[in-house]
mmCIF file of C-alpha atoms in Angstrom:
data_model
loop_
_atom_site.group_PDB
_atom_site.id
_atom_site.type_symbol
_atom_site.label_atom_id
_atom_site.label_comp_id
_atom_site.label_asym_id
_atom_site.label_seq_id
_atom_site.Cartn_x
_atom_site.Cartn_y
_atom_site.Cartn_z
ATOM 1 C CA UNK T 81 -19.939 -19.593 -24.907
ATOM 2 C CA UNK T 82 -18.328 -23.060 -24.815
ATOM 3 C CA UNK T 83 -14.848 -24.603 -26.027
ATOM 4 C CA UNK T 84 -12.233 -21.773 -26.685
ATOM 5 C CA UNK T 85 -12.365 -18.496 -27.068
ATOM 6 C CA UNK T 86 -9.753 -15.995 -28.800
ATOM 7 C CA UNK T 87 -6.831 -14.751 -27.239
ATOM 8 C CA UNK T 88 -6.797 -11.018 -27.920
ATOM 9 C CA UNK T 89 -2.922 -11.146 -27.734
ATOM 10 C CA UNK T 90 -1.933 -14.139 -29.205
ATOM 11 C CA UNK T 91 -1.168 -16.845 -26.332
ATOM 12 C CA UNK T 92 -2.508 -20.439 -26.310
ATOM 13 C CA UNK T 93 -6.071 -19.360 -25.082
ATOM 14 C CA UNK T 94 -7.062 -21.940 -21.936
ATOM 15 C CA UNK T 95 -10.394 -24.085 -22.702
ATOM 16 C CA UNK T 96 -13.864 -23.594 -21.152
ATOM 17 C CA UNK T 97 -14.753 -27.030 -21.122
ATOM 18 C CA UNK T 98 -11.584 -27.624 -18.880
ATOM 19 C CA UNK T 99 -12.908 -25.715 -16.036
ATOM 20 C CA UNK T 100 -14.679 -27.505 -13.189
ATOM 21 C CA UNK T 101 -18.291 -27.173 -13.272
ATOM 22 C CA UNK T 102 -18.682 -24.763 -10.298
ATOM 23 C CA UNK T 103 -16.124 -21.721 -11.765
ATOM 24 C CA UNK T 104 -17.655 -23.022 -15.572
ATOM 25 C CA UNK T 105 -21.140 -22.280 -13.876
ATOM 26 C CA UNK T 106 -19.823 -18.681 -13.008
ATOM 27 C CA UNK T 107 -18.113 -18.002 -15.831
ATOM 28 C CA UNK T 108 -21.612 -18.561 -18.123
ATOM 29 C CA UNK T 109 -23.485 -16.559 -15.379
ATOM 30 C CA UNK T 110 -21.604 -13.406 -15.034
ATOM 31 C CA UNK T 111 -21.091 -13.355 -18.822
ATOM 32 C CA UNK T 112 -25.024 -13.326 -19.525
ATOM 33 C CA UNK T 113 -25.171 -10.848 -16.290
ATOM 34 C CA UNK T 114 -22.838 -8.091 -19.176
ATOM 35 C CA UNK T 115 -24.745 -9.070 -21.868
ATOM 36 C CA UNK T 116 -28.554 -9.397 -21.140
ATOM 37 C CA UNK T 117 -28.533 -6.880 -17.768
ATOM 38 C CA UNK T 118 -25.623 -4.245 -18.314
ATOM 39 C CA UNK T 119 -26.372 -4.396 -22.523
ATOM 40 C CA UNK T 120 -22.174 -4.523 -23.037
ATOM 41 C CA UNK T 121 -21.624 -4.125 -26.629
ATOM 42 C CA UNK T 122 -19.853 -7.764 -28.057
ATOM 43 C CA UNK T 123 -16.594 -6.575 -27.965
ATOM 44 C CA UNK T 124 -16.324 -5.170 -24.614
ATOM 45 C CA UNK T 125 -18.283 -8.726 -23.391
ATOM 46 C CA UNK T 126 -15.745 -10.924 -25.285
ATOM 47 C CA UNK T 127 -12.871 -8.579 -23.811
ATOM 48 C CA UNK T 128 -14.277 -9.440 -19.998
ATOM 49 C CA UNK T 129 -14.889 -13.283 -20.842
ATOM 50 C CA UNK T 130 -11.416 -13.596 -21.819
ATOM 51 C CA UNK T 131 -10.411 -11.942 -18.403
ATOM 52 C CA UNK T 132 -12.453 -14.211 -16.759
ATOM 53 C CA UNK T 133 -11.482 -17.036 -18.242
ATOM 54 C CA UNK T 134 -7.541 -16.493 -17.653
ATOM 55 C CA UNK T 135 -8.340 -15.668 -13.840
ATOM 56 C CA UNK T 136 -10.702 -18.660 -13.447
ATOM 57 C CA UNK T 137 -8.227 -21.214 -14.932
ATOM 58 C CA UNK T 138 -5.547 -20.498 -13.064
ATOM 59 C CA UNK T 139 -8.229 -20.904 -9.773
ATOM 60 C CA UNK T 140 -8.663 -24.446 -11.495
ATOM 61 C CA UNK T 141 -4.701 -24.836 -11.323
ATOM 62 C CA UNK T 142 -4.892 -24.661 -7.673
ATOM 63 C CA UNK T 143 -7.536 -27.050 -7.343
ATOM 64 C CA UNK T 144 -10.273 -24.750 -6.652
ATOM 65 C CA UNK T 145 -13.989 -25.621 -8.355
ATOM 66 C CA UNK T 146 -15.731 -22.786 -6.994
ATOM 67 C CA UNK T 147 -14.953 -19.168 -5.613
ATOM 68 C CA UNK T 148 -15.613 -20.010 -1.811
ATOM 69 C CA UNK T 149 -12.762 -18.977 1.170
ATOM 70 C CA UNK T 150 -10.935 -16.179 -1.845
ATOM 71 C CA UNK T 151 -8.575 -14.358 -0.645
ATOM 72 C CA UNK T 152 -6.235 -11.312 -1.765
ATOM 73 C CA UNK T 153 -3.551 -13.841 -1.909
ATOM 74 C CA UNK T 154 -5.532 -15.513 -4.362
ATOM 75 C CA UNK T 155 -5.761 -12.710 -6.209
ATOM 76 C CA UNK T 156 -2.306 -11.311 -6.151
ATOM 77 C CA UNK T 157 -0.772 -14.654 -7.349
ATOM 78 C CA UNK T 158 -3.209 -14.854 -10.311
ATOM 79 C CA UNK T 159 -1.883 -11.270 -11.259
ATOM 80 C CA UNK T 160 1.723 -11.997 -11.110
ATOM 81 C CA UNK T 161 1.217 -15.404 -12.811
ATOM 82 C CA UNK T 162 0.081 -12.830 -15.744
ATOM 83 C CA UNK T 163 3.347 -10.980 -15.657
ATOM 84 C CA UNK T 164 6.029 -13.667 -14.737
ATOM 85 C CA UNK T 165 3.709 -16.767 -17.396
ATOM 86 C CA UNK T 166 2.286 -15.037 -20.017
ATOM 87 C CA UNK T 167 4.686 -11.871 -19.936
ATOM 88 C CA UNK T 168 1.932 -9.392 -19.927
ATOM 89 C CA UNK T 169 2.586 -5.808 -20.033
ATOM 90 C CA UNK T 170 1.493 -3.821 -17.148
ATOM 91 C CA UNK T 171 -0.757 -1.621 -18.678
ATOM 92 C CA UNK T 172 -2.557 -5.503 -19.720
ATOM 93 C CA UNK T 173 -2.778 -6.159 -16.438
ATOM 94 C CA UNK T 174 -4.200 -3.011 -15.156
ATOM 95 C CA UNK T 175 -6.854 -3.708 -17.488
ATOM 96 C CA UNK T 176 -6.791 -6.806 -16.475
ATOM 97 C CA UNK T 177 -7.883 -5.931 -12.942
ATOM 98 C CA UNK T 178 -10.199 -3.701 -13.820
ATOM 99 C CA UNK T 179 -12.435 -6.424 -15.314
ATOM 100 C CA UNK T 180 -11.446 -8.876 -12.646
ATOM 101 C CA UNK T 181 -12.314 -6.267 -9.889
ATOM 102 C CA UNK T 182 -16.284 -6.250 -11.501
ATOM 103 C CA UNK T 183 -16.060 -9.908 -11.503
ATOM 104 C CA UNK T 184 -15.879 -10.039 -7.890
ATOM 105 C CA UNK T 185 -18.126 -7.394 -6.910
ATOM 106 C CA UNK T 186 -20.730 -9.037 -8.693
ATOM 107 C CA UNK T 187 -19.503 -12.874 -7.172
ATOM 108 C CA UNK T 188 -19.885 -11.016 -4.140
ATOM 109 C CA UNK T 189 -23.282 -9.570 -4.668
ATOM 110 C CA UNK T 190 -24.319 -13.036 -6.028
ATOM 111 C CA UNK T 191 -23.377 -15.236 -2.901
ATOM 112 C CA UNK T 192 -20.848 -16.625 -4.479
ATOM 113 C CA UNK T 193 -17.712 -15.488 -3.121
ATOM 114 C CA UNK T 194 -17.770 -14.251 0.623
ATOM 115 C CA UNK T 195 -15.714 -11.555 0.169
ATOM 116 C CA UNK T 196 -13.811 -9.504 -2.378
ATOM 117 C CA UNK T 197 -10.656 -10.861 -2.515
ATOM 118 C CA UNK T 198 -9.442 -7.605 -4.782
ATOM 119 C CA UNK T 199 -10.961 -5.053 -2.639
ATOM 120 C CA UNK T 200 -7.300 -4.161 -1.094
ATOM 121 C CA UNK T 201 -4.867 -5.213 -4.235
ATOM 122 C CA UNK T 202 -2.475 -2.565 -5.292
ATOM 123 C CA UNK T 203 -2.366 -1.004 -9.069
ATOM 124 C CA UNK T 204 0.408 -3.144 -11.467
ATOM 125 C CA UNK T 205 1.694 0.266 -11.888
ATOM 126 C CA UNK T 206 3.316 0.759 -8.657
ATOM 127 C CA UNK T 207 5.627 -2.994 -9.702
ATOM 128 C CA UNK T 208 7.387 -1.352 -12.471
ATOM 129 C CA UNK T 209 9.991 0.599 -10.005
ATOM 130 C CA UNK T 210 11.478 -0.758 -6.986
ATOM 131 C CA UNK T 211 10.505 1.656 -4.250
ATOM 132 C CA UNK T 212 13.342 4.693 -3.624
ATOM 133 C CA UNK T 213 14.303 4.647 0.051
ATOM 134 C CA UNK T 214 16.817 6.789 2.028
ATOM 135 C CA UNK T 215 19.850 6.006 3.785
ATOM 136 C CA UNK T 216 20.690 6.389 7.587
ATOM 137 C CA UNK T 217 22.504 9.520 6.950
ATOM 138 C CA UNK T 218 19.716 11.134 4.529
ATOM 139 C CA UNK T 219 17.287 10.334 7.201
ATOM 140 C CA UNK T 220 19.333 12.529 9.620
ATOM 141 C CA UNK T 221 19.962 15.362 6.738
ATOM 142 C CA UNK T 222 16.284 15.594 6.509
ATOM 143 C CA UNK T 223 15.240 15.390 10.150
ATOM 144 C CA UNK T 224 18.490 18.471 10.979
ATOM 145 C CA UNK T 225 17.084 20.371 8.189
ATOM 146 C CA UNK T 226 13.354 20.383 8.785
ATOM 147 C CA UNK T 227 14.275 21.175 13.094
ATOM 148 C CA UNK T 228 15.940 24.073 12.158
ATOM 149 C CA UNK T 229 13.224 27.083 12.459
ATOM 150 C CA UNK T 230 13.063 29.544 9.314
ATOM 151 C CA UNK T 231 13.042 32.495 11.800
ATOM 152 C CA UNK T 232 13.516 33.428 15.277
ATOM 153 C CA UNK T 233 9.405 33.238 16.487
ATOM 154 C CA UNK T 234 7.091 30.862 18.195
ATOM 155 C CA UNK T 235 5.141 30.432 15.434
ATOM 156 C CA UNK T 236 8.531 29.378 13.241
ATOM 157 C CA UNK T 237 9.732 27.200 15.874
ATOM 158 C CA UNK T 238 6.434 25.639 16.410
ATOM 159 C CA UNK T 239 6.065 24.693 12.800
ATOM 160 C CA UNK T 240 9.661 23.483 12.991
ATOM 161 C CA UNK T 241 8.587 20.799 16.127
ATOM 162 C CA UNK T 242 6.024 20.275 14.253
ATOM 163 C CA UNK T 243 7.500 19.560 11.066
ATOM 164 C CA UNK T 244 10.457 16.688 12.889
ATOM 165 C CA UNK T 245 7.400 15.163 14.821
ATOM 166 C CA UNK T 246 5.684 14.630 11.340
ATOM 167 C CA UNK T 247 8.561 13.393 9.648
ATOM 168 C CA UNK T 248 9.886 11.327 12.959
ATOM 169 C CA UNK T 249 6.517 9.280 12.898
ATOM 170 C CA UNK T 250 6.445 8.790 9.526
ATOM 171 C CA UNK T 251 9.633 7.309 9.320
ATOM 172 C CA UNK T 252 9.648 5.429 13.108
ATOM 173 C CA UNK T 253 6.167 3.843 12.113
ATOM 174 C CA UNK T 254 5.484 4.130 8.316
ATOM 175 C CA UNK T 255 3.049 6.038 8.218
ATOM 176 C CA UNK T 256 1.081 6.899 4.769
ATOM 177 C CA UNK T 257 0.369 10.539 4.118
ATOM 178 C CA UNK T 258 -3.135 9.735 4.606
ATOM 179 C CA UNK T 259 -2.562 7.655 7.685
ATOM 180 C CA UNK T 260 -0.136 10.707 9.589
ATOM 181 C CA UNK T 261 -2.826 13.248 8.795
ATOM 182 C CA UNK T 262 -5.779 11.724 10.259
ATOM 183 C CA UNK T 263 -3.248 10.812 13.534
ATOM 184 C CA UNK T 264 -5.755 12.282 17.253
ATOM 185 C CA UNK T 265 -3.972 13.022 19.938
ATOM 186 C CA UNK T 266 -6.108 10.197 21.834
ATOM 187 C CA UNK T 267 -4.412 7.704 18.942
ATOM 188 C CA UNK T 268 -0.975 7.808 21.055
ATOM 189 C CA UNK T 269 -0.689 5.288 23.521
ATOM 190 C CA UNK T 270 1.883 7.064 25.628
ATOM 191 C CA UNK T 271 2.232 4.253 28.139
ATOM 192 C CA UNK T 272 3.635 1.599 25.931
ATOM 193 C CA UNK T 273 5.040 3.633 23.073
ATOM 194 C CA UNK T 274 2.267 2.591 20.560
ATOM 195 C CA UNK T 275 0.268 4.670 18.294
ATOM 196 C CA UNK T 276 -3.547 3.660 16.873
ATOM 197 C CA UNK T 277 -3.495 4.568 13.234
ATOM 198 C CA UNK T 278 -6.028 3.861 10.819
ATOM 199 C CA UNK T 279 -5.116 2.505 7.468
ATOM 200 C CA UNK T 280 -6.678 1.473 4.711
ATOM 201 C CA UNK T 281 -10.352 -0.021 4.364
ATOM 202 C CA UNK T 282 -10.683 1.911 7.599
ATOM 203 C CA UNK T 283 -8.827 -1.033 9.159
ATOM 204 C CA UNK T 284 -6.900 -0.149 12.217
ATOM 205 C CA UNK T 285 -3.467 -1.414 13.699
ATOM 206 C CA UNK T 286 -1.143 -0.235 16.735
ATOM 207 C CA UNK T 287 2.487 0.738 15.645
ATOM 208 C CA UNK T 288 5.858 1.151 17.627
ATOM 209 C CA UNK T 289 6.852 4.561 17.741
ATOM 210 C CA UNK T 290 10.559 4.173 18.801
ATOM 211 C CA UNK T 291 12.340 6.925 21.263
ATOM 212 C CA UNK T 292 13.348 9.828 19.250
ATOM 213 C CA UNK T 293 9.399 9.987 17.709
ATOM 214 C CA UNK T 294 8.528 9.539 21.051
ATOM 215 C CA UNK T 295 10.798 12.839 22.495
ATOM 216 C CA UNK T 296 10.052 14.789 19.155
ATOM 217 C CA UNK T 297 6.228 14.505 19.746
ATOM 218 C CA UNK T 298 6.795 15.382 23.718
ATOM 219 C CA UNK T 299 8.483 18.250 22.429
ATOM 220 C CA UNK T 300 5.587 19.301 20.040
ATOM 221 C CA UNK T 301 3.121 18.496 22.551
ATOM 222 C CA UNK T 302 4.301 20.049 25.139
ATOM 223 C CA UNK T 303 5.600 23.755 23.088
ATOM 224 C CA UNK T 304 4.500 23.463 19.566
ATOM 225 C CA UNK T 305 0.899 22.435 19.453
ATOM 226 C CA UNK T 306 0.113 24.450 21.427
ATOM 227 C CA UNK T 307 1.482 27.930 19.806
ATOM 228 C CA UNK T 308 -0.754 26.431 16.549
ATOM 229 C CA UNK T 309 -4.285 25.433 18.756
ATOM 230 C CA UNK T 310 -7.124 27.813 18.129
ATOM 231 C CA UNK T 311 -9.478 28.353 20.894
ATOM 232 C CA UNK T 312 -12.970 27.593 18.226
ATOM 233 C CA UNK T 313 -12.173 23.312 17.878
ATOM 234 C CA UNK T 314 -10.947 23.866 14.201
ATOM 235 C CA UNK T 315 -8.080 21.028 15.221
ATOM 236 C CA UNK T 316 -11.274 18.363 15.799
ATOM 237 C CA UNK T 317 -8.583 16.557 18.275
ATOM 238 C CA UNK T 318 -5.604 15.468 15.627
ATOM 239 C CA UNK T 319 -2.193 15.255 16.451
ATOM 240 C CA UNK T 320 -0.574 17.740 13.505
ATOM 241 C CA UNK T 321 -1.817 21.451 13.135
ATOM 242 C CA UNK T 322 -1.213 23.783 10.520
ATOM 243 C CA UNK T 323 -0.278 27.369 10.683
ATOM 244 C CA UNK T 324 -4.402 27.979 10.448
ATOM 245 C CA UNK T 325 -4.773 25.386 13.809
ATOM 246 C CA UNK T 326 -6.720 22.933 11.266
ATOM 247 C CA UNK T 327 -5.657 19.179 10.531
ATOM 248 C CA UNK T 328 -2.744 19.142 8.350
ATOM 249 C CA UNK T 329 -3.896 18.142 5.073
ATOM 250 C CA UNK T 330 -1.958 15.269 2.485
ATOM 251 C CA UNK T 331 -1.214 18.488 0.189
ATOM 252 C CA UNK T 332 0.574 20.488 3.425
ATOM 253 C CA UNK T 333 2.147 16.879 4.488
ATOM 254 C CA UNK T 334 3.439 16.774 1.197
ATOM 255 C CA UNK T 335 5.118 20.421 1.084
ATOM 256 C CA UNK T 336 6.418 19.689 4.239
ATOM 257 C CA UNK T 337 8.399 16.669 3.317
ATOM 258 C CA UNK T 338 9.366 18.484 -0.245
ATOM 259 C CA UNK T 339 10.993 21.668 1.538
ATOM 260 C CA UNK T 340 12.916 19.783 4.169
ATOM 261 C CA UNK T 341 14.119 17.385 1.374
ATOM 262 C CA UNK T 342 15.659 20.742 -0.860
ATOM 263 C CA UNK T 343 17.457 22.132 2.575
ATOM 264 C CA UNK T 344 18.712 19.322 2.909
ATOM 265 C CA UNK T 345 19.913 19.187 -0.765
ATOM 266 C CA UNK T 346 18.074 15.376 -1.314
ATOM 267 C CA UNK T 347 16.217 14.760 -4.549
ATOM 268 C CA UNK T 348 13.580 13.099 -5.646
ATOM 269 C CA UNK T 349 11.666 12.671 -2.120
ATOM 270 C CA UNK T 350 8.485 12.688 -1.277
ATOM 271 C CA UNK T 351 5.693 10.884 1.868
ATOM 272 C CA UNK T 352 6.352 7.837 0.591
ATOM 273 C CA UNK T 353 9.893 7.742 0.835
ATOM 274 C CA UNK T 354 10.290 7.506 4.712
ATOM 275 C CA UNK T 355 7.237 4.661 4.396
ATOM 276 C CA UNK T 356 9.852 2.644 2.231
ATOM 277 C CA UNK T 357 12.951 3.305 4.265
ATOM 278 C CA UNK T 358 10.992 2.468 6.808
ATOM 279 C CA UNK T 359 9.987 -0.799 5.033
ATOM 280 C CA UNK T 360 13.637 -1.274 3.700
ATOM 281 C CA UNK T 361 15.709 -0.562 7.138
ATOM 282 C CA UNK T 362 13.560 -3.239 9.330
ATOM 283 C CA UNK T 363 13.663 -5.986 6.575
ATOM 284 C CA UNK T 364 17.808 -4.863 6.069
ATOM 285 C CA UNK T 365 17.621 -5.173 10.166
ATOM 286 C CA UNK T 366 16.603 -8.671 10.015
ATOM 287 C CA UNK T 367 12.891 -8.114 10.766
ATOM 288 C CA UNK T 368 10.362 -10.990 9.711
ATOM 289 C CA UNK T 369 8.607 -10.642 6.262
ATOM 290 C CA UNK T 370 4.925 -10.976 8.097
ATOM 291 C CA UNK T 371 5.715 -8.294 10.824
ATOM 292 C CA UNK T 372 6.671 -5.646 8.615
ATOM 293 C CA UNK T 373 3.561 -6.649 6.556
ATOM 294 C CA UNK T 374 1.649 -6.175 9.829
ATOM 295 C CA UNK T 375 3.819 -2.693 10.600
ATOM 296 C CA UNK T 376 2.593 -1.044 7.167
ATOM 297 C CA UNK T 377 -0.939 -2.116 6.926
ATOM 298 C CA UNK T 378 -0.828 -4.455 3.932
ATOM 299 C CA UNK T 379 -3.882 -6.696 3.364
ATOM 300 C CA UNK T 380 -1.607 -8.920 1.157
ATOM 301 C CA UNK T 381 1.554 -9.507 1.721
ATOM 302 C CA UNK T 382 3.021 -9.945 -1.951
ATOM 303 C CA UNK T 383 2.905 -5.755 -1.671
ATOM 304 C CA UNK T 384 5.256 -6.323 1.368
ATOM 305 C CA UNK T 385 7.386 -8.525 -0.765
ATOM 306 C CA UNK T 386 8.525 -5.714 -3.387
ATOM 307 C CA UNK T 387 10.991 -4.551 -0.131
ATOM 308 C CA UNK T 388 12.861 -7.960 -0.679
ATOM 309 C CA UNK T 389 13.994 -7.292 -3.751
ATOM 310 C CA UNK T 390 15.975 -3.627 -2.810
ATOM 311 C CA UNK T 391 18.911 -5.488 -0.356
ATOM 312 C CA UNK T 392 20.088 -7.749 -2.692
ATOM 313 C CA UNK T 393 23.720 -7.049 -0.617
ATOM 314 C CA UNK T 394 22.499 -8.168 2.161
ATOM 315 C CA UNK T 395 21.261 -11.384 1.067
ATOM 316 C CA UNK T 396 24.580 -11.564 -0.456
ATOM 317 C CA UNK T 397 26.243 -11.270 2.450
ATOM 318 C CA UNK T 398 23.776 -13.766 4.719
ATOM 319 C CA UNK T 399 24.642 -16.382 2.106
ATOM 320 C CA UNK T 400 28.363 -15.914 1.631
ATOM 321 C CA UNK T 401 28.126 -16.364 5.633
ATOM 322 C CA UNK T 402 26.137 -19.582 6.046
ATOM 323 C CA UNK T 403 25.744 -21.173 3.203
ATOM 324 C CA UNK T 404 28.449 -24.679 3.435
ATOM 325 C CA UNK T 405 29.467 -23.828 -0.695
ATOM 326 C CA UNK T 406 28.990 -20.021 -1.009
#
């Protein structure tokens, strides 16, 4: 397949023979790879060469001539340059990905690319809405409405500790759903405040919990847990029990968060919320870009970047304050 190859949707298609001979090489390779091992009907191969072709020019924009030292940044820009250059729709670019993401497994498998520099990337889907966060004063509805017990018995006012100890972390640290589920008691590092969670890809990071996390665990440590522990190990050592004394669950996490959210008469609010206003309140508090990337766990930190866009006041503000013709 040499020269230039059709553009399903429309755009100046970029040349083959342009490429340097390293990514041309790979190009050639992992096309024959979909046609002669994986039998790919013409179509679908024509429909991954294009792909391929978009993602390997814009490598040769960079000055890159092979696909050594990748990384998700790599990656991510490529994927943007789709949407912000060639005005792709997101459901293009999910597809997109898709056929970019079997690209690299196979580099990967080949020996030519150390690592997959896509293993981590988010879904285009989740860059078509800012992200909802809360206010300071939402926060405190929910946290008052989940500490108040739904009746006057251990068990209720253990959930209840329970419950503000859940949502406390999640909102002092950022937790994911996932990530605040699979918390063990040994993952709090009471001395300095920290807590071990386990993200993503397994990888692992220590968090700040902040004070009032910090007294509303104490507090569920000390009276609630143990109201929920069963005697038989069915907790298997993590931090938040359900009524049953097993690990919470994302489903229960989720019901949680739901139910405190309607007492407190918010809408629209779910885990992810308090990982946003998390995001949104440190950035807003004039937290570094790279540290919050670092707080939440993100392998790239153009995800981080999406948080940039939802204070557009306070960048206002910073620039009506320093800038010499603002």
């Amino acid at each position: 397949m040499g020269g230039r190859i059709a553009q399903p949707h429309g755009l100046a298609a970029p040349s083959l023979d342009d490429l340097p001979g390293g990514l041309r090489r790979a190009h050639a390779a992992f096309v024959a790879f979909l046609r002669v091992e994986c039998g790919l009907a013409r179509a679908s191969v024509e429909a991954y060469s294009w792909d391929l072709l978009l993602l390997l020019s814009d490598l040769a924009r960079t000055g890159r001539d092979d696909l050594r030292g990748l990384s998700g940044r790599d990656a991510s820009t490529h994927l943007a340059r789709l949407k912000t250059e060639r005005h792709m729709a997101g459901s293009s670019v999910i597809r997109h990905l898709a056929s970019i993401r079997v690209f690299f497994r196979w580099a990967v498998a080949n020996g030519l690319c150390g690592k997959d520099p896509a293993e981590y990337l988010e879904r285009p889907t989740r860059w078509k809405k800012l992200p909802d966060f809360m206010n300071v004063g939402q926060i405190k509805a929910l946290l008052e409405a989940a500490a108040t017990p739904t009746a006057a018995t251990p068990l209720a006012g253990a959930i209840a500790m329970r419950d503000v100890a859940m949502l406390e972390l999640m909102y002092a640290s950022g937790l994911r759903a996932s990530e605040v589920c699979g918390v063990s008691t040994s993952d709090l590092v009471e001395s300095t405040g920290f807590i071990r969670v386990i993200g993503k890809g397994s990888k692992q990071r220590l968090v700040p919990m902040g004070a009032p996390a910090r007294r509303a665990l104490d507090e569920y440590l000390v009276e609630g847990r143990p109201v929920l522990l069963k005697p038989d190990g069915r907790d298997k050592g993590k931090l938040l029990l359900a009524q049953t004394g097993r690990p919470l669950s994302r489903v229960v996490v989720w019901q949680i968060v739901k139910r405190a959210a309607a007492r407190a008469g918010l809408k629209d609010i779910h885990p992810h919320t308090l990982r946003h206003s998390f995001a949104t309140h440190l950035l807003s508090g004039g937290a570094d870009l790279r540290v919050v990337q670092e707080l939440l766990g993100h392998a790239d930190i153009a995800t981080t970047q999406i948080y940039t866009h939802v204070d557009a006041g306070r960048l206002r503000s910073i620039h009506r304050q320093h800038h010499p013709r603002a």
